[in-house]
Amino acid sequence: MQDARHQDLDRALGFAIPSRSARGRIVRVGPALDAVLAAHAYPAPIEALLAEALTLGALIGSTLKDPSGQLTLQAQTGGGVVRLLVCDYQGGAVRGYIDYDAERLAGAPERPSLFALFGAGYLAITFDLASTGERYQGIVPLDGDTLVEAAQSYFVQSEQIPTLVRVGMRKAGGRTIAGGLFLQHLPEGEEGRERLHTRLDHPEWEHVAALGRTMGEDELADPGLPLETLVWRLFNEEADVRVLASTPLSRGCRCTPEHIGHVLAKFPPEDQREMADADGLIRVDCAFCATSFPVRVDDLVS
């Protein structure tokens, strides 16, 4: 049993390799991941799918320069087990849920493929930049074997940015730990999302991607390996690797009794009473944290 004091969990670390025109993120999620999953008691295949999506959300979301910006991943089905998957990232906080058909899942293999889970589904990736009010969205089909492959296709097809994404997971003692690596090529002289084109045949990128593919899933999900150690293992022969500030990760849900009461107060009194039950309570259920918020109609103030 590893000493919990020496475990690197719930953190995202950014880095850049200027000479290779590349940037990256590496994350490891533990207690924050368990907190999201524990709220739902999903069957094993659904739990694993949500864990993968939350890790992806942390990987991609932590690249946002806008601290108030939000990344949302949404996958919908085309006749599969999963009706809807949603997870988002904002300021280091991740949340998510899955709506699925239990009967279809019971008839699926023990380890269902992505096609069995979604059918002819698609993945939508949305960036909301609060500081500018801008919104970017791309949609790709769920053609690969994993959500990770679909996310990688999004950057290559929708944004034409060479990208490598890897995720590893492990479960032991009832705990789920996941880690992820995100590598991306940047054209010379450019940083962030403001770019016009990228050379897809850049030899420097091929070198970075080849190194990234050597990172094992077991290493990514090993809480005893600091994230800085993983970056060093990959790129210790590079002349200049810049480690950026890290971001703590947490389970986050933005629903509160105060917020829900404020939203309900905007409805006309007659609508409020129609929503209430025989006890005069409006019960609002949050799909993300699986919590029910009872609000008494008489307490609402418009």
Tab-separated table of C-alpha atoms in Angstrom:
chain	number	residue	atom	x	y	z
A	1	MET	CA	0.000	0.000	0.000
A	2	GLN	CA	1.457	3.334	-1.064
A	3	ASP	CA	1.682	6.183	1.414
A	4	ALA	CA	-1.166	8.601	0.588
A	5	ARG	CA	1.131	11.510	1.468
A	6	HIS	CA	3.302	10.652	-1.510
A	7	GLN	CA	0.542	10.224	-4.057
A	8	ASP	CA	0.185	12.789	-6.821
A	9	LEU	CA	-3.562	13.043	-7.429
A	10	ASP	CA	-6.177	15.566	-8.598
A	11	ARG	CA	-3.752	17.768	-10.473
A	12	ALA	CA	-3.158	18.996	-14.026
A	13	LEU	CA	0.310	20.082	-15.145
A	14	GLY	CA	1.118	22.029	-18.277
A	15	PHE	CA	4.407	22.037	-20.158
A	16	ALA	CA	5.890	23.351	-23.379
A	17	ILE	CA	8.731	22.287	-25.658
A	18	PRO	CA	9.562	25.469	-27.624
A	19	SER	CA	12.213	23.908	-29.862
A	20	ARG	CA	9.660	21.304	-31.024
A	21	SER	CA	6.759	23.771	-31.351
A	22	ALA	CA	4.722	21.633	-28.967
A	23	ARG	CA	2.734	21.991	-25.792
A	24	GLY	CA	1.166	19.462	-23.472
A	25	ARG	CA	-0.903	18.670	-20.403
A	26	ILE	CA	-0.683	15.735	-18.069
A	27	VAL	CA	-3.304	15.000	-15.443
A	28	ARG	CA	-4.098	12.481	-12.757
A	29	VAL	CA	-7.490	12.267	-11.110
A	30	GLY	CA	-8.350	10.257	-7.994
A	31	PRO	CA	-10.597	11.436	-5.148
A	32	ALA	CA	-12.295	13.981	-7.413
A	33	LEU	CA	-13.106	11.190	-9.847
A	34	ASP	CA	-14.427	8.918	-7.117
A	35	ALA	CA	-16.629	11.735	-5.774
A	36	VAL	CA	-18.347	12.101	-9.159
A	37	LEU	CA	-18.744	8.362	-9.723
A	38	ALA	CA	-19.979	7.639	-6.174
A	39	ALA	CA	-23.014	9.870	-6.685
A	40	HIS	CA	-24.457	7.514	-9.300
A	41	ALA	CA	-23.507	3.869	-8.577
A	42	TYR	CA	-23.161	3.104	-12.292
A	43	PRO	CA	-22.567	-0.422	-13.664
A	44	ALA	CA	-18.889	-1.085	-14.430
A	45	PRO	CA	-18.954	-0.308	-18.220
A	46	ILE	CA	-20.814	2.980	-17.683
A	47	GLU	CA	-18.563	3.972	-14.789
A	48	ALA	CA	-15.453	3.316	-16.893
A	49	LEU	CA	-16.894	5.392	-19.753
A	50	LEU	CA	-17.627	8.359	-17.485
A	51	ALA	CA	-14.188	8.113	-15.865
A	52	GLU	CA	-12.612	8.305	-19.329
A	53	ALA	CA	-14.773	11.309	-20.253
A	54	LEU	CA	-13.962	13.169	-17.025
A	55	THR	CA	-10.245	12.583	-17.532
A	56	LEU	CA	-10.536	13.894	-21.088
A	57	GLY	CA	-12.421	16.921	-19.795
A	58	ALA	CA	-9.661	17.686	-17.305
A	59	LEU	CA	-6.968	17.209	-19.967
A	60	ILE	CA	-8.525	19.452	-22.600
A	61	GLY	CA	-10.201	21.899	-20.235
A	62	SER	CA	-6.974	22.672	-18.406
A	63	THR	CA	-5.556	24.097	-21.654
A	64	LEU	CA	-8.015	27.004	-21.465
A	65	LYS	CA	-6.271	30.306	-20.796
A	66	ASP	CA	-9.510	31.894	-19.588
A	67	PRO	CA	-9.873	30.891	-15.897
A	68	SER	CA	-13.648	31.358	-16.178
A	69	GLY	CA	-13.872	29.451	-19.450
A	70	GLN	CA	-15.697	26.163	-19.706
A	71	LEU	CA	-15.132	23.021	-21.733
A	72	THR	CA	-18.087	20.710	-22.343
A	73	LEU	CA	-17.971	17.194	-23.783
A	74	GLN	CA	-21.297	15.806	-24.957
A	75	ALA	CA	-21.822	12.447	-26.627
A	76	GLN	CA	-25.193	11.300	-27.903
A	77	THR	CA	-26.382	7.975	-29.166
A	78	GLY	CA	-27.651	6.682	-32.436
A	79	GLY	CA	-29.417	3.592	-31.127
A	80	GLY	CA	-26.900	2.444	-28.532
A	81	VAL	CA	-26.889	1.808	-24.793
A	82	VAL	CA	-26.016	5.384	-23.872
A	83	ARG	CA	-28.656	8.021	-24.487
A	84	LEU	CA	-26.528	10.973	-23.367
A	85	LEU	CA	-23.120	11.610	-21.828
A	86	VAL	CA	-22.248	15.078	-20.558
A	87	CYS	CA	-19.240	16.285	-18.622
A	88	ASP	CA	-17.638	19.675	-18.241
A	89	TYR	CA	-14.611	21.441	-16.811
A	90	GLN	CA	-14.417	24.931	-15.348
A	91	GLY	CA	-11.621	26.342	-13.229
A	92	GLY	CA	-10.284	22.933	-12.244
A	93	ALA	CA	-13.688	21.508	-11.314
A	94	VAL	CA	-15.058	18.507	-13.233
A	95	ARG	CA	-18.547	17.051	-13.243
A	96	GLY	CA	-20.490	14.655	-15.434
A	97	TYR	CA	-23.251	12.104	-15.795
A	98	ILE	CA	-24.556	9.450	-18.177
A	99	ASP	CA	-28.141	8.605	-19.077
A	100	TYR	CA	-28.290	5.008	-20.309
A	101	ASP	CA	-30.717	2.210	-21.152
A	102	ALA	CA	-30.341	-0.526	-18.508
A	103	GLU	CA	-32.115	-3.134	-20.648
A	104	ARG	CA	-29.830	-2.527	-23.623
A	105	LEU	CA	-26.804	-2.669	-21.326
A	106	ALA	CA	-27.937	-6.033	-19.922
A	107	GLY	CA	-27.935	-7.437	-23.462
A	108	ALA	CA	-24.513	-6.005	-24.331
A	109	PRO	CA	-21.152	-7.808	-23.939
A	110	GLU	CA	-19.361	-7.579	-20.579
A	111	ARG	CA	-16.959	-5.071	-22.125
A	112	PRO	CA	-19.077	-3.326	-24.758
A	113	SER	CA	-17.411	-1.556	-27.661
A	114	LEU	CA	-17.873	2.137	-28.272
A	115	PHE	CA	-20.289	1.254	-31.090
A	116	ALA	CA	-22.339	-0.954	-28.749
A	117	LEU	CA	-22.506	1.906	-26.258
A	118	PHE	CA	-23.357	4.683	-28.730
A	119	GLY	CA	-24.302	3.169	-32.066
A	120	ALA	CA	-23.929	5.819	-34.767
A	121	GLY	CA	-23.317	8.494	-32.155
A	122	TYR	CA	-21.254	11.670	-32.137
A	123	LEU	CA	-19.052	13.662	-29.796
A	124	ALA	CA	-19.437	17.433	-29.476
A	125	ILE	CA	-16.623	19.457	-27.890
A	126	THR	CA	-17.516	23.016	-26.897
A	127	PHE	CA	-15.257	25.801	-25.616
A	128	ASP	CA	-17.033	28.720	-23.917
A	129	LEU	CA	-14.708	31.673	-23.265
A	130	ALA	CA	-16.333	33.801	-20.566
A	131	SER	CA	-13.887	36.702	-20.903
A	132	THR	CA	-14.752	37.315	-24.578
A	133	GLY	CA	-18.168	35.685	-24.896
A	134	GLU	CA	-16.846	33.531	-27.739
A	135	ARG	CA	-17.938	29.932	-28.249
A	136	TYR	CA	-16.238	27.260	-30.347
A	137	GLN	CA	-17.800	23.891	-31.078
A	138	GLY	CA	-16.793	20.895	-33.149
A	139	ILE	CA	-18.612	17.623	-33.748
A	140	VAL	CA	-17.039	14.310	-34.751
A	141	PRO	CA	-18.536	10.820	-35.161
A	142	LEU	CA	-17.772	8.196	-32.536
A	143	ASP	CA	-15.993	5.974	-35.046
A	144	GLY	CA	-13.031	4.788	-33.000
A	145	ASP	CA	-12.675	2.281	-30.200
A	146	THR	CA	-12.631	4.859	-27.393
A	147	LEU	CA	-13.694	8.395	-26.529
A	148	VAL	CA	-9.993	9.254	-26.511
A	149	GLU	CA	-9.746	8.391	-30.216
A	150	ALA	CA	-12.809	10.512	-30.984
A	151	ALA	CA	-11.341	13.489	-29.106
A	152	GLN	CA	-8.057	13.109	-30.948
A	153	SER	CA	-9.958	13.066	-34.254
A	154	TYR	CA	-11.704	16.302	-33.276
A	155	PHE	CA	-8.437	18.224	-33.119
A	156	VAL	CA	-7.021	16.645	-36.272
A	157	GLN	CA	-10.208	16.963	-38.373
A	158	SER	CA	-12.080	19.956	-36.963
A	159	GLU	CA	-9.159	22.182	-35.959
A	160	GLN	CA	-6.453	20.638	-38.149
A	161	ILE	CA	-4.040	20.496	-35.224
A	162	PRO	CA	-1.854	17.389	-34.885
A	163	THR	CA	-2.716	16.028	-31.441
A	164	LEU	CA	-1.959	12.952	-29.359
A	165	VAL	CA	-4.217	11.934	-26.461
A	166	ARG	CA	-3.621	9.003	-24.111
A	167	VAL	CA	-5.590	7.923	-21.026
A	168	GLY	CA	-4.925	5.142	-18.541
A	169	MET	CA	-7.127	3.914	-15.686
A	170	ARG	CA	-6.844	1.545	-12.772
A	171	LYS	CA	-9.222	0.418	-10.042
A	172	ALA	CA	-8.025	-0.989	-6.750
A	173	GLY	CA	-9.624	-1.221	-3.336
A	174	GLY	CA	-12.782	0.409	-4.631
A	175	ARG	CA	-10.871	3.492	-5.809
A	176	THR	CA	-10.602	4.679	-9.398
A	177	ILE	CA	-7.486	6.497	-10.554
A	178	ALA	CA	-7.076	7.847	-14.074
A	179	GLY	CA	-4.287	9.705	-15.790
A	180	GLY	CA	-4.001	11.363	-19.154
A	181	LEU	CA	-1.499	12.888	-21.554
A	182	PHE	CA	-2.347	15.570	-24.119
A	183	LEU	CA	0.239	16.653	-26.683
A	184	GLN	CA	-0.295	19.205	-29.407
A	185	HIS	CA	1.735	20.728	-32.211
A	186	LEU	CA	1.773	24.497	-32.484
A	187	PRO	CA	2.817	26.387	-35.598
A	188	GLU	CA	5.870	28.587	-35.194
A	189	GLY	CA	5.211	31.835	-33.390
A	190	GLU	CA	1.705	30.907	-32.260
A	191	GLU	CA	0.214	29.923	-28.939
A	192	GLY	CA	-3.281	29.090	-27.796
A	193	ARG	CA	-6.317	28.753	-30.046
A	194	GLU	CA	-5.655	31.712	-32.386
A	195	ARG	CA	-4.091	29.978	-35.359
A	196	LEU	CA	-4.697	29.953	-39.101
A	197	HIS	CA	-2.976	26.802	-40.226
A	198	THR	CA	-0.687	24.016	-39.086
A	199	ARG	CA	1.824	22.023	-41.065
A	200	LEU	CA	0.633	18.430	-40.747
A	201	ASP	CA	3.974	16.996	-41.865
A	202	HIS	CA	6.174	18.845	-39.383
A	203	PRO	CA	9.097	16.522	-38.530
A	204	GLU	CA	9.438	18.044	-35.053
A	205	TRP	CA	5.887	17.005	-34.251
A	206	GLU	CA	6.497	13.430	-35.370
A	207	HIS	CA	9.357	13.249	-32.888
A	208	VAL	CA	7.208	14.547	-30.019
A	209	ALA	CA	4.316	12.226	-30.899
A	210	ALA	CA	6.610	9.196	-31.073
A	211	LEU	CA	7.880	9.940	-27.574
A	212	GLY	CA	4.333	10.492	-26.305
A	213	ARG	CA	3.225	7.078	-27.575
A	214	THR	CA	5.814	5.411	-25.337
A	215	MET	CA	3.982	6.577	-22.199
A	216	GLY	CA	2.278	3.553	-20.677
A	217	GLU	CA	-1.270	3.629	-19.377
A	218	ASP	CA	-0.011	2.111	-16.123
A	219	GLU	CA	2.396	5.033	-15.659
A	220	LEU	CA	-0.336	7.595	-16.243
A	221	ALA	CA	-2.542	5.987	-13.586
A	222	ASP	CA	0.236	5.367	-11.027
A	223	PRO	CA	-0.354	7.820	-8.140
A	224	GLY	CA	3.185	7.221	-6.840
A	225	LEU	CA	4.732	8.866	-9.923
A	226	PRO	CA	4.729	12.688	-9.752
A	227	LEU	CA	3.506	14.350	-12.945
A	228	GLU	CA	6.830	16.172	-13.281
A	229	THR	CA	8.579	12.776	-13.296
A	230	LEU	CA	6.426	11.612	-16.212
A	231	VAL	CA	7.276	14.741	-18.214
A	232	TRP	CA	10.965	14.193	-17.477
A	233	ARG	CA	10.760	10.531	-18.538
A	234	LEU	CA	9.369	11.532	-21.913
A	235	PHE	CA	11.460	14.580	-22.741
A	236	ASN	CA	14.644	14.459	-20.646
A	237	GLU	CA	16.792	14.607	-23.783
A	238	GLU	CA	15.223	17.839	-25.012
A	239	ALA	CA	17.267	21.015	-24.584
A	240	ASP	CA	14.386	23.072	-23.201
A	241	VAL	CA	11.234	21.768	-21.507
A	242	ARG	CA	9.232	24.391	-19.662
A	243	VAL	CA	7.013	23.150	-16.867
A	244	LEU	CA	4.066	25.494	-16.335
A	245	ALA	CA	1.904	26.166	-13.309
A	246	SER	CA	-0.201	23.241	-12.152
A	247	THR	CA	-3.954	23.313	-11.574
A	248	PRO	CA	-5.675	21.484	-8.704
A	249	LEU	CA	-8.623	19.350	-9.783
A	250	SER	CA	-11.830	18.815	-7.840
A	251	ARG	CA	-15.326	17.470	-8.176
A	252	GLY	CA	-17.515	20.458	-8.875
A	253	CYS	CA	-21.229	20.963	-9.274
A	254	ARG	CA	-22.581	24.471	-9.516
A	255	CYS	CA	-26.048	23.696	-8.186
A	256	THR	CA	-26.849	25.184	-4.765
A	257	PRO	CA	-30.162	25.778	-2.979
A	258	GLU	CA	-29.616	29.518	-3.406
A	259	HIS	CA	-28.987	29.272	-7.148
A	260	ILE	CA	-31.964	26.969	-7.722
A	261	GLY	CA	-34.228	29.227	-5.664
A	262	HIS	CA	-33.080	32.232	-7.692
A	263	VAL	CA	-33.876	30.461	-10.974
A	264	LEU	CA	-37.312	29.292	-9.804
A	265	ALA	CA	-38.156	32.765	-8.549
A	266	LYS	CA	-38.055	34.018	-12.151
A	267	PHE	CA	-41.110	31.904	-13.067
A	268	PRO	CA	-44.592	33.424	-12.700
A	269	PRO	CA	-46.367	32.399	-9.453
A	270	GLU	CA	-48.910	30.287	-11.350
A	271	ASP	CA	-46.099	28.283	-12.996
A	272	GLN	CA	-44.373	27.813	-9.665
A	273	ARG	CA	-47.527	26.331	-8.140
A	274	GLU	CA	-47.990	23.985	-11.098
A	275	MET	CA	-44.475	22.662	-10.536
A	276	ALA	CA	-45.074	22.090	-6.814
A	277	ASP	CA	-46.323	18.835	-5.285
A	278	ALA	CA	-49.148	18.391	-2.780
A	279	ASP	CA	-46.831	19.550	0.029
A	280	GLY	CA	-46.073	22.827	-1.738
A	281	LEU	CA	-42.546	21.748	-2.677
A	282	ILE	CA	-40.815	22.034	-6.037
A	283	ARG	CA	-38.263	19.230	-6.210
A	284	VAL	CA	-35.345	19.976	-8.510
A	285	ASP	CA	-33.045	17.046	-9.302
A	286	CYS	CA	-29.461	17.673	-10.400
A	287	ALA	CA	-28.305	15.021	-12.875
A	288	PHE	CA	-24.647	15.838	-12.215
A	289	CYS	CA	-24.501	15.280	-8.461
A	290	ALA	CA	-27.662	13.139	-8.150
A	291	THR	CA	-29.003	15.456	-5.453
A	292	SER	CA	-32.617	16.526	-5.008
A	293	PHE	CA	-33.282	20.088	-3.911
A	294	PRO	CA	-36.749	20.670	-2.407
A	295	VAL	CA	-37.831	24.303	-2.608
A	296	ARG	CA	-40.976	25.523	-0.862
A	297	VAL	CA	-43.113	27.671	-3.149
A	298	ASP	CA	-44.014	30.040	-0.305
A	299	ASP	CA	-40.305	30.785	0.192
A	300	LEU	CA	-39.760	31.972	-3.390
A	301	VAL	CA	-39.405	35.690	-3.848
A	302	SER	CA	-39.697	37.071	-7.383
